[in-house]
Coordinates of C-alpha atoms in Angstrom, one line a residue:
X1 CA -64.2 -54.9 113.0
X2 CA -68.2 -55.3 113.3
X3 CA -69.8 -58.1 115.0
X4 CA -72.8 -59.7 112.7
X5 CA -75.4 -60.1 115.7
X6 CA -78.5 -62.2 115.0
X7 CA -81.9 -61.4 116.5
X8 CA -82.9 -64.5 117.8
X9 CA -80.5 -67.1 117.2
X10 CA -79.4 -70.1 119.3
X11 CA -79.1 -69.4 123.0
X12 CA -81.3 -66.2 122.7
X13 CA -83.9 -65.9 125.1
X14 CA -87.0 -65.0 123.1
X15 CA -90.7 -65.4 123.6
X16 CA -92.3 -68.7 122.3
X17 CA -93.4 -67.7 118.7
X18 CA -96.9 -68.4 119.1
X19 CA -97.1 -67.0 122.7
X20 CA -98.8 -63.8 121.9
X21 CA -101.0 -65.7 120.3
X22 CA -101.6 -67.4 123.5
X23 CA -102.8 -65.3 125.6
X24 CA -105.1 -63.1 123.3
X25 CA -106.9 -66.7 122.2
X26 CA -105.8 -66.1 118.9
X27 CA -103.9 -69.8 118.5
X28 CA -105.7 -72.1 116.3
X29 CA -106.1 -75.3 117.7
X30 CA -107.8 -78.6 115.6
X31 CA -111.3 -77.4 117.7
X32 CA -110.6 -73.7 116.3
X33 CA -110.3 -74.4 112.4
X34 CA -113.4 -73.2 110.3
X35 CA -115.7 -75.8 109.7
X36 CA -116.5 -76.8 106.2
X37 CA -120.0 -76.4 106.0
X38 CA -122.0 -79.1 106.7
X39 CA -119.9 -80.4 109.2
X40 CA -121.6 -83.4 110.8
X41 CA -120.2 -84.4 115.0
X42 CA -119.3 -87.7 115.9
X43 CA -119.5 -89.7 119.1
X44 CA -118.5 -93.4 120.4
X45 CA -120.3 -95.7 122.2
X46 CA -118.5 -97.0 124.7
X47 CA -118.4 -100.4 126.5
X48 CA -119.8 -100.7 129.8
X49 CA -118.6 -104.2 130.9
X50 CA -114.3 -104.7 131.7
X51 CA -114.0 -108.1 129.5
X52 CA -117.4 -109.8 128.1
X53 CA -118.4 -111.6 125.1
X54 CA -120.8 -109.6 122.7
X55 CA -124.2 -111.3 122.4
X56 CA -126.0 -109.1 120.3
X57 CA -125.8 -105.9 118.9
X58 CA -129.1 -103.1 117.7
X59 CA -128.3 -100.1 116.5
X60 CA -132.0 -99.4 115.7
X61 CA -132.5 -97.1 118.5
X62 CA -129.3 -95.1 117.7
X63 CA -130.1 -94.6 114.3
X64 CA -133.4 -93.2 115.0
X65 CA -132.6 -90.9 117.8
X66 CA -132.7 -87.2 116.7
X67 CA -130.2 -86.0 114.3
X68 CA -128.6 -89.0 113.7
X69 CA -127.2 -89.2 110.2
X70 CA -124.6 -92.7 110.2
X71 CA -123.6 -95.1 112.2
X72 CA -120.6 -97.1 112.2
X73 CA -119.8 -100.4 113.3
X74 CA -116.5 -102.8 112.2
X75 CA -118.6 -103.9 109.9
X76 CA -118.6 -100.7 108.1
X77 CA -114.5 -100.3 108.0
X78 CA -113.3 -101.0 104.5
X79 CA -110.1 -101.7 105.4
X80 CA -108.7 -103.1 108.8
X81 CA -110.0 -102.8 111.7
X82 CA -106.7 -102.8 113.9
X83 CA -104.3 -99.8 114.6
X84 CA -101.5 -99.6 116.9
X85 CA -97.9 -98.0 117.1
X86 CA -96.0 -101.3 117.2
X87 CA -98.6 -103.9 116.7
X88 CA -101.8 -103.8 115.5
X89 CA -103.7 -105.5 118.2
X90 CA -105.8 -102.3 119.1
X91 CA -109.5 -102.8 117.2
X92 CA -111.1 -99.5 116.5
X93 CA -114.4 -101.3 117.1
X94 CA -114.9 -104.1 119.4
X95 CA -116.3 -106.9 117.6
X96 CA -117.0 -110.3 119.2
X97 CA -115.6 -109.1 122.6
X98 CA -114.4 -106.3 124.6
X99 CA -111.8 -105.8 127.1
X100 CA -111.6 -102.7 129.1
X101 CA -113.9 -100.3 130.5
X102 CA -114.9 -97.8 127.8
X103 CA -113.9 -99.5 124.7
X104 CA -115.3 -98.3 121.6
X105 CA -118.1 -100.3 120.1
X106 CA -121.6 -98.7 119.3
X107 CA -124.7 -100.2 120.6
X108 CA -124.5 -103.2 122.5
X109 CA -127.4 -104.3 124.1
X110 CA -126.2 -107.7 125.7
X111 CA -123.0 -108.8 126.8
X112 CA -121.7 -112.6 128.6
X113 CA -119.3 -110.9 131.0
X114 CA -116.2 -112.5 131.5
X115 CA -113.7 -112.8 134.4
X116 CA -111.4 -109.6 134.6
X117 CA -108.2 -108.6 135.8
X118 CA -107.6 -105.4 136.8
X119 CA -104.2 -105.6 138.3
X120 CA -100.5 -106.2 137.5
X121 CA -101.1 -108.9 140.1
X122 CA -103.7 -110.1 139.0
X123 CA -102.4 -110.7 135.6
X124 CA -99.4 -112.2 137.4
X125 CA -101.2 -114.7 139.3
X126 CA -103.2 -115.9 135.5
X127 CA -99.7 -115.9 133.8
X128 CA -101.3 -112.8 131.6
X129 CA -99.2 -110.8 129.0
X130 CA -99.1 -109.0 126.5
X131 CA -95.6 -109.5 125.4
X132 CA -93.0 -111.7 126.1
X133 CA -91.2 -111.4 129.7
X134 CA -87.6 -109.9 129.5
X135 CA -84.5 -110.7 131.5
X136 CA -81.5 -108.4 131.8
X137 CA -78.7 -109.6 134.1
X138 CA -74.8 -109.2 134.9
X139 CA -73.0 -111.3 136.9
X140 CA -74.3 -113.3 139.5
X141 CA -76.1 -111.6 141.2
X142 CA -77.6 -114.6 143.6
X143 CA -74.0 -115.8 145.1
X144 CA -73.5 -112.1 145.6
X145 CA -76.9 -111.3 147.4
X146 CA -76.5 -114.8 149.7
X147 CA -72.7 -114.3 150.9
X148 CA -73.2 -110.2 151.5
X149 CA -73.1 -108.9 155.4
X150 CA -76.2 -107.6 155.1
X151 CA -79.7 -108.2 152.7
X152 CA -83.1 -106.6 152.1
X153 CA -86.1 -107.6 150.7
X154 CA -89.0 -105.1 150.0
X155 CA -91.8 -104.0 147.3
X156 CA -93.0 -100.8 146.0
X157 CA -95.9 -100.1 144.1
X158 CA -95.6 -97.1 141.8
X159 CA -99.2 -95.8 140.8
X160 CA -100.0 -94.8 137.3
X161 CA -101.2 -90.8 136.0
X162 CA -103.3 -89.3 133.7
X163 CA -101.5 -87.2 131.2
X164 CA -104.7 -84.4 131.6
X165 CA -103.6 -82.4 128.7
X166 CA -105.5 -79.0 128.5
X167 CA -106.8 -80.0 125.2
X168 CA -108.3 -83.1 124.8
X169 CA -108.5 -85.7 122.3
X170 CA -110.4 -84.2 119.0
X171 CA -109.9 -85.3 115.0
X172 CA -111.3 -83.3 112.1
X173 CA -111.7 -85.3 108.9
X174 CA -112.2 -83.6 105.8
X175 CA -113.0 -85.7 102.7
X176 CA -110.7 -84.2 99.7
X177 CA -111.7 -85.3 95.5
X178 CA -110.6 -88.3 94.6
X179 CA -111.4 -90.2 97.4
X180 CA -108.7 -88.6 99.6
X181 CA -108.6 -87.5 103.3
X182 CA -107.5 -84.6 104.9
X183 CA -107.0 -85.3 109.0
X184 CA -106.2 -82.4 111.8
X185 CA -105.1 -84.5 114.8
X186 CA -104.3 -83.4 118.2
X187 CA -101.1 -85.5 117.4
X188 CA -97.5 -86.1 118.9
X189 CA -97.0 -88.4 115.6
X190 CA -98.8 -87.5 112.7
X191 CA -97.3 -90.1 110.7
X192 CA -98.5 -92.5 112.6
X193 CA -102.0 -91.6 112.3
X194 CA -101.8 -90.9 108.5
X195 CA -100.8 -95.0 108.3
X196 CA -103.5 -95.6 110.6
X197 CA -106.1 -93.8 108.8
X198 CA -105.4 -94.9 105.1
X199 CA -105.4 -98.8 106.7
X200 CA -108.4 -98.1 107.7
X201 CA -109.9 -96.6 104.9
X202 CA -108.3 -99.3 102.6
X203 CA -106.2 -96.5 101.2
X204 CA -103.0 -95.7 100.8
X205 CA -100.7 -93.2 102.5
X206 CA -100.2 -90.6 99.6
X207 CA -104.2 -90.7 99.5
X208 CA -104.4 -89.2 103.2
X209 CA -103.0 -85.9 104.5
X210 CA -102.5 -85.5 108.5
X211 CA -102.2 -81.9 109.8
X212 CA -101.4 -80.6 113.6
X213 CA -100.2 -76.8 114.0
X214 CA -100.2 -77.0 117.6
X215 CA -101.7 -79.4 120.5
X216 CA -102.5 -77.9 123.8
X217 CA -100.1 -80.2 125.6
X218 CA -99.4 -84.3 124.9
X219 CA -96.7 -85.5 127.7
X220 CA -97.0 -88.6 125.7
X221 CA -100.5 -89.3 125.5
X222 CA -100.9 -88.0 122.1
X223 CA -98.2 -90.1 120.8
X224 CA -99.8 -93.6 119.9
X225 CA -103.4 -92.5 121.5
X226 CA -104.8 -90.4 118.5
X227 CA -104.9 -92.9 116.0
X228 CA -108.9 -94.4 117.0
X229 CA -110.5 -90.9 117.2
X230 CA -108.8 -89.7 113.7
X231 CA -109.6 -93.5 112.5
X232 CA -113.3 -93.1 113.9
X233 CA -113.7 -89.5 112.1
X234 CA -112.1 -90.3 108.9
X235 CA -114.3 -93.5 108.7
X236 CA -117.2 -91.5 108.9
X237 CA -116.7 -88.8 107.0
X238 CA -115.5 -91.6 104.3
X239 CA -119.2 -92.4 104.2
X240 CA -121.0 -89.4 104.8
X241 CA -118.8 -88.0 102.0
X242 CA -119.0 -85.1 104.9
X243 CA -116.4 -83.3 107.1
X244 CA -116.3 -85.1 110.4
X245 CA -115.2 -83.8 114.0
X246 CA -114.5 -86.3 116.8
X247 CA -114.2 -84.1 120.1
X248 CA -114.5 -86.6 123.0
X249 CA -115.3 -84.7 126.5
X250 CA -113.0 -85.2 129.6
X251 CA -114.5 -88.0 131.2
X252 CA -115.2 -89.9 127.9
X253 CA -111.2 -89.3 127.2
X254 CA -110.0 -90.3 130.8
X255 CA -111.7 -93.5 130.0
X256 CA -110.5 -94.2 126.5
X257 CA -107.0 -93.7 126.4
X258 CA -104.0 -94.6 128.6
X259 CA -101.7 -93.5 131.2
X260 CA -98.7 -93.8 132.7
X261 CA -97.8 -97.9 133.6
X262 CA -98.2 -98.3 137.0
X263 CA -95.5 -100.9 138.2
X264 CA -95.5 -103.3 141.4
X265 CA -91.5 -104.0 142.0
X266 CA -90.2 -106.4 144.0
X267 CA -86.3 -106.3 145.3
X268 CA -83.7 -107.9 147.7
X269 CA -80.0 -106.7 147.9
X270 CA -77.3 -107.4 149.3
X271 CA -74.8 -105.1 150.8
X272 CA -71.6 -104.6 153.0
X273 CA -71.1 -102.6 156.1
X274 CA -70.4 -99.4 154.3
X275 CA -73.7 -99.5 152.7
X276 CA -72.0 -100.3 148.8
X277 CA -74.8 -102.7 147.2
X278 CA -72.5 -106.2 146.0
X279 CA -76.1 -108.1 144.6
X280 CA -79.7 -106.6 143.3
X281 CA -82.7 -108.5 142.2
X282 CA -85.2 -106.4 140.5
X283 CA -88.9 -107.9 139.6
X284 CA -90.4 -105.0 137.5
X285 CA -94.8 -106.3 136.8
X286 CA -95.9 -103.3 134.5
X287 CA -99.7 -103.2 134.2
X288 CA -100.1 -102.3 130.1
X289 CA -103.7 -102.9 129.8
X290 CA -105.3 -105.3 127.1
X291 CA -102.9 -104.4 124.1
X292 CA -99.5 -103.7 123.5
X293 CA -99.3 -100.5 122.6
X294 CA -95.9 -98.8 123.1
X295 CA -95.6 -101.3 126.8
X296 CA -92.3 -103.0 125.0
X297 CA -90.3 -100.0 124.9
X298 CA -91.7 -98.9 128.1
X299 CA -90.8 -101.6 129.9
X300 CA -87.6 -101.9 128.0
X301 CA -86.4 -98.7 129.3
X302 CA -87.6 -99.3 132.8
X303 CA -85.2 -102.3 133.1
X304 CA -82.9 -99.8 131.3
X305 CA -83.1 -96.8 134.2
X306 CA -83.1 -99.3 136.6
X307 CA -79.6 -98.3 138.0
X308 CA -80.3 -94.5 137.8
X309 CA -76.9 -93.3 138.4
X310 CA -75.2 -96.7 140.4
X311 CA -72.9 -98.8 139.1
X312 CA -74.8 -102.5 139.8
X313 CA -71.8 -105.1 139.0
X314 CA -74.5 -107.9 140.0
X315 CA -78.0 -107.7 139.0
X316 CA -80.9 -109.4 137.8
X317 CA -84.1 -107.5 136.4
X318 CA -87.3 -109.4 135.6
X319 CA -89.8 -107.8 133.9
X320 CA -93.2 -108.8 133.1
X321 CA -95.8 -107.4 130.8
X322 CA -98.8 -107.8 132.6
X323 CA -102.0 -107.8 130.0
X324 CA -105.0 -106.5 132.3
X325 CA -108.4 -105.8 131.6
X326 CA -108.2 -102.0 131.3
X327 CA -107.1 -99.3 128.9
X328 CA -104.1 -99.4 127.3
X329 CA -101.5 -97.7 128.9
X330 CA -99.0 -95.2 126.9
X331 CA -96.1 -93.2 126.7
X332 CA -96.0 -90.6 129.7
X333 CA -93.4 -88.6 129.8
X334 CA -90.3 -90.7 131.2
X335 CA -91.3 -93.1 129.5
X336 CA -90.8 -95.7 132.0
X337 CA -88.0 -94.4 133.8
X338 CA -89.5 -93.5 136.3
X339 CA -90.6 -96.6 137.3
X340 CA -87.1 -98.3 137.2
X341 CA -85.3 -95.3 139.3
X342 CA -87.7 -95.6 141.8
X343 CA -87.0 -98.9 142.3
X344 CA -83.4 -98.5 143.1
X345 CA -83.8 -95.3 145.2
X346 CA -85.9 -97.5 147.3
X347 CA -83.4 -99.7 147.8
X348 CA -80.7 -97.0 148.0
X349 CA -82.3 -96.5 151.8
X350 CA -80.6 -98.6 153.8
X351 CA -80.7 -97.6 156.7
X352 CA -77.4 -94.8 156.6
X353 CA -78.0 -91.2 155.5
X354 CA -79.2 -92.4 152.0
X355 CA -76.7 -89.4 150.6
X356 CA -73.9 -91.2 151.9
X357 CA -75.2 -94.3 149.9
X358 CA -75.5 -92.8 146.6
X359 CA -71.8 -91.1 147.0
X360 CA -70.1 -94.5 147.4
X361 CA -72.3 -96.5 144.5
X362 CA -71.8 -94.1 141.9
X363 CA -70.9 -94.9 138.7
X364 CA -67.2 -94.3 138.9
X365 CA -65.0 -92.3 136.1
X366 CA -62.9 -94.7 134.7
X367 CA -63.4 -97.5 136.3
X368 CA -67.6 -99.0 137.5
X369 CA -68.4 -96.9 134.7
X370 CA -70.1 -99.4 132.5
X371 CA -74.2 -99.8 132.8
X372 CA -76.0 -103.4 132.9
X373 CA -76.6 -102.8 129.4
X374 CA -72.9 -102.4 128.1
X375 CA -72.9 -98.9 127.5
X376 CA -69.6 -96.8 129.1
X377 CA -70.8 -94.0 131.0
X378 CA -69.1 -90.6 129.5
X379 CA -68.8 -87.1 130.7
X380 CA -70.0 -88.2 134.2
X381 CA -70.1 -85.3 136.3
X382 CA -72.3 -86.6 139.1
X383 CA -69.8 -86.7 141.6
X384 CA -68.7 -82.9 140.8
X385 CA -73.0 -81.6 140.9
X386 CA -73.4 -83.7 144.0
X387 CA -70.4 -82.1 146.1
X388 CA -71.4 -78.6 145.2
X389 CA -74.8 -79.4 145.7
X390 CA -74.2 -80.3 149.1
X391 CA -72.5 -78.1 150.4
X392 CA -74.6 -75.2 148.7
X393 CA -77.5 -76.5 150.4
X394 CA -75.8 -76.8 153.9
X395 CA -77.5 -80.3 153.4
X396 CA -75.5 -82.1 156.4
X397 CA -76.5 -79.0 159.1
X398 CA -80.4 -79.1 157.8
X399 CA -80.7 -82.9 158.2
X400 CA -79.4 -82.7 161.9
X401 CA -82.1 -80.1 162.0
X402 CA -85.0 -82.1 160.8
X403 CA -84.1 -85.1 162.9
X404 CA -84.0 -83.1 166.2
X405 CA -87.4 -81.3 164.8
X406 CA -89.3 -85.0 164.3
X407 CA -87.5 -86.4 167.1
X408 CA -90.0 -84.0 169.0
X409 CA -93.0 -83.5 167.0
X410 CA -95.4 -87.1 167.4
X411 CA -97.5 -85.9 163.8
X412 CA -95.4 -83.4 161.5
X413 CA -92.6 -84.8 160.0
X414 CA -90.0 -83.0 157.6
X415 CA -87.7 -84.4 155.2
X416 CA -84.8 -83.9 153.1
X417 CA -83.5 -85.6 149.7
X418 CA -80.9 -84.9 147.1
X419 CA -82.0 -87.7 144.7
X420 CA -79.7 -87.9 141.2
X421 CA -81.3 -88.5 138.2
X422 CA -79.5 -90.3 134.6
X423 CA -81.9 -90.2 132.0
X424 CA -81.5 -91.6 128.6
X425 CA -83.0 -89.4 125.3
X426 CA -83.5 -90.9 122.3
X427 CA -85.5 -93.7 121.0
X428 CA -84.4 -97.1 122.2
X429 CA -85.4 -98.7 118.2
X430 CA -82.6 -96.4 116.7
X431 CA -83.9 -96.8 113.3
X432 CA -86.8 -94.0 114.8
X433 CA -83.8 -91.5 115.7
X434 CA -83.6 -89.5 112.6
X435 CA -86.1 -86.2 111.2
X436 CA -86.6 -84.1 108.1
X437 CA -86.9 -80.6 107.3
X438 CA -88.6 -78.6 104.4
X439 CA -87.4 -75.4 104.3
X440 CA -88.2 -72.3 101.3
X441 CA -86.3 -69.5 100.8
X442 CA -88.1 -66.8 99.0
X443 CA -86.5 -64.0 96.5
X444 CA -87.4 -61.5 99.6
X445 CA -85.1 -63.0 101.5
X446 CA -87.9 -64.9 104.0
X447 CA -87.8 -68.5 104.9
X448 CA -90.6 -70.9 105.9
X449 CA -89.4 -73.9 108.0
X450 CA -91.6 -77.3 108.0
X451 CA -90.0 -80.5 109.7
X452 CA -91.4 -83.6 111.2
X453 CA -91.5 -82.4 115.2
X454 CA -94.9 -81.2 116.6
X455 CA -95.3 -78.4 118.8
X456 CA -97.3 -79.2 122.3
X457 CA -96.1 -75.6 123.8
X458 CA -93.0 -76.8 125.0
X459 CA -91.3 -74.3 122.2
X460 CA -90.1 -77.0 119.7
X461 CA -90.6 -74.7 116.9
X462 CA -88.7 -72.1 118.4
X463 CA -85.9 -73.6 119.0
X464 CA -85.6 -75.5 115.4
X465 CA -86.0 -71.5 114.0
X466 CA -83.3 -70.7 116.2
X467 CA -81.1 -73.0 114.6
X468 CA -82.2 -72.2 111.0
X469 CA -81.3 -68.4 111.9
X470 CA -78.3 -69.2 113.4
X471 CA -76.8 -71.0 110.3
X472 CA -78.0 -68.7 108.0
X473 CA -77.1 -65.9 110.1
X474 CA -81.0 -63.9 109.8
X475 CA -82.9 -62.2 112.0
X476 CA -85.6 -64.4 113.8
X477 CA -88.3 -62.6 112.3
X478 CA -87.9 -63.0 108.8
X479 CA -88.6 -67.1 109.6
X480 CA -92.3 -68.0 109.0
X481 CA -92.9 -72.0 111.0
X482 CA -96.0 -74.1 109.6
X483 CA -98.0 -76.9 110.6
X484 CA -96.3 -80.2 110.7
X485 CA -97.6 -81.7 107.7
X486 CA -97.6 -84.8 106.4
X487 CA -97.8 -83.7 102.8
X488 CA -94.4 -81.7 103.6
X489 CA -92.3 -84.4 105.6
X490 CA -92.9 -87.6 105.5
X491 CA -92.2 -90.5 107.6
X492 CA -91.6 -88.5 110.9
X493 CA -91.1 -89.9 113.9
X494 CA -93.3 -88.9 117.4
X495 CA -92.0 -85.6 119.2
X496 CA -91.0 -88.1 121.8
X497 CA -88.3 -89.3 123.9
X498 CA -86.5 -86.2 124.9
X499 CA -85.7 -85.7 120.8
X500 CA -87.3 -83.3 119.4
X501 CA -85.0 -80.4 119.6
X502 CA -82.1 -82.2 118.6
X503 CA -82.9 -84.6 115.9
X504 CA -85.7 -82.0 113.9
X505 CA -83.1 -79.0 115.0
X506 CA -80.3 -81.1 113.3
X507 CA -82.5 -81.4 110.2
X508 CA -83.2 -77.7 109.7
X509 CA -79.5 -77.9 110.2
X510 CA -78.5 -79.6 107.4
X511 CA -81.4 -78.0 105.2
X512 CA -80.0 -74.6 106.0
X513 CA -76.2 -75.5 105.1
X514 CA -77.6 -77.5 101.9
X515 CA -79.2 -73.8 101.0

């Protein structure tokens, strides 16, 4: 009996499908589209005071300056001037204030500064937020900290990163009949920015079309970010009746958007001889910046990670949302994770060979196998990974090893870790944790596949082709993947949150069955 073999299908180890394209320069990125003629090229004045009240504003020498053709101010937004993935408390143009660094405003001449806090501290000490402070606790974890054999106190402070994306921040807005809108954003959510841009062109969102083939890298600062320079362009080229581009250099995008949270974490824990922790008290002060931007979920899912892979039967977890002064941090990828397991592997050293630590506060099989946030730990194999793992890396021999080395050596220190890591996918608001999929089939017997995920060279589009092959059982090559389009699946949610592949896979899924 033959075997049908697919070229291509699930599991198969094939080259990205726009990797050629790749490396001859070939891929077309929102900066690489041909430009309808008469393109005009926007910029953004930027603020150059933290927080400060905006005394006046003269725009007479900005529209006079060489080749100026408009300029924009709130003033000129027909609709509203407020964006934002959750809430819309980001303006696209400061208006009787600003509060960061950079913010976008256009020709300010005279500020009133105003005190500014720059710091998670700082924000702490003024009672600053901007979002209610959440508590998370199980048991009691005070009695169990005050009658332990042994207790620590310490703080860490986790810094923040820039995302540095190879391409940067750019929107292309191309003014359609009718009054419509055509947007190429260097997206992780194109839905997003298609509501964005129709409330802020007072339209609606069948009158505006958002379009990203490919972005040159987003590790979550494309997710809620993109929505002011596709806002800015599309405002513009609303009034120019004109195609507008918005390509903000590096330094003008380091300043603009946001980065990872940085945290300052307090702790004390209490523990018995063997080193198994009885009593945690977590204080997690995120630094979001002066809106909320995605800083709920964020912080939600720090508290969340907060026992990596331990079972905690007492603990407490504080978490404030410190409003600062400074851009609005984002989604980076982790998504806040990060920041809660590095709290606990800092308490995790107590003092024993930390290894020893982790083995014995594990989460357990069937028993210490429930998280701080009710949900039953399945499938745990960290016990199985751990044991091979150390033994595989003669881990015991190389740490006596090190400590004889540093034991003799005043300045260069070596080190040794096998750290665990449980991370949760998905999106914490469950409603986000579905996808579409438009898929053709043609009398030739080719397909074209269209869903809601957006390719930042991580291979996303692969990998959903790989599943349409797969269930239709065709070559690889017959598949022909397009731009996630707005116009073709609607209501998408962000290629975020460790998602893609399976929700927008399980889409194309379904599509292909359904055909």
């Amino acid at each position: 009996m033959a075997e049908l073999r697919v070229k291509g299908g699930v599991g198969a180890a094939i080259p990205h499908d726009s990797g050629h394209l790749h490396v001859s320069g070939e891929a077309t990125y929102t900066d690489d589209i041909p430009e309808v003629r008469g393109t005009l090229y926007a910029a953004i004045g930027m603020s150059e005071r933290a927080h400060a009240r905006i005394k006046a504003i003269d725009l007479a020498k900005v529209r006079a300056a060489p080749g100026v053709v408009a300029v924009i101010t709130a003033r000129d937004i027909p609709g509203k001037n407020d964006y934002g993935p959750v809430i819309a408390d980001d303006p696209i143009f400061a208006t009787a204030m600003v509060q960061y660094f950079g913010q976008s405003i256009l020709g300010v001449i005279e500020y009133e500064d105003l005190k500014a806090n720059l710091t998670a501290k700082e924000a702490l000490r003024d009672q600053s937020f901007v979002l209610p402070t959440e508590r998370l606790v199980r048991g009691n974890p005070q009695a169990a900290i005050a009658s332990a054999p042994h207790r620590l106190q310490g703080r860490i402070n986790i810094g923040g990163q820039d995302q540095f994306y190879l391409e940067g921040m750019i929107a292309y807005a191309v003014p359609k009949e009718d009054g419509t809108m055509l947007v190429y954003s260097s997206t992780q959510h194109p839905g997003e920015v298609q509501h964005q841009v129709a409330h802020a062109l007072d339209l609606r969102a069948k009158d505006v079309v958002v379009d990203c083939r490919r972005m040159g890298g987003g590790f979550g600062g494309k997710e809620s970010q993109p929505g002011l320079f596709a806002c800015v362009a599309a405002l513009l080229a609303q009034k120019t009746r004109k195609a507008i581009k918005l390509r903000v250099d590096r330094d003008d995008d380091m300043l603009m958007t946001g980065k990872r949270h940085d945290f300052e974490t307090e702790y004390e824990v209490g523990f018995d001889d063997a080193g198994r922790i009885l009593g945690v008290d977590f204080v997690l002060a995120g630094r979001c910046g002066y809106s909320a931007d995605l800083s709920g979920s964020i912080n939600d899912r720090a508290m969340f990670h907060s026992d990596n892979c331990y079972y905690l039967e007492n603990v407490s977890i504080l978490s404030f949302r410190c409003k600062t002064n400074t851009v609005s941090n984002t989604a980076f990828r982790g998504f806040g994770g990060p920041q809660g397991m590095m709290g606990i592997e800092c308490v995790i050293d107590l003092g024993k060979d930390p290894l020893d630590v982790r083995k014995l506060n594990f989460y357990g099989i069937d028993e210490r196998n429930v998280t701080h946030y009710h949900q039953p730990i399945v499938d745990n194999v960290i016990h199985d990974i751990v044991g091979q793992l150390e033994q595989s890396s003669d881990y015991h021999a190389r740490r006596k090893t090190i400590r004889a080395f540093n034991a003799g050596s005043p300045i260069l220190k070596r080190g040794i870790a096998l750290t665990p890591v449980k991370f949760g996918i998905s999106f914490t608001a469950t409603h986000l944790n579905q996808a579409g999929c438009l898929l053709h089939i043609y009398t030739d017997g080719t397909l074209m596949l269209n869903h809601g995920g957006t390719e930042m060279g991580q291979g996303l589009f692969t990998k959903v082709a790989q599943v349409v092959a797969e269930e239709l059982q065709v070559d690889i090559d017959r598949i022909r993947i397009t731009a996630s389009d707005t116009s073709k699946v609607p209501n998408a949610s962000a290629t975020a949150a460790s998602s893609g592949a399976d929700i927008n896979g399980k889409a194309a899924q379904a599509a292909a069955v359904a055909l």
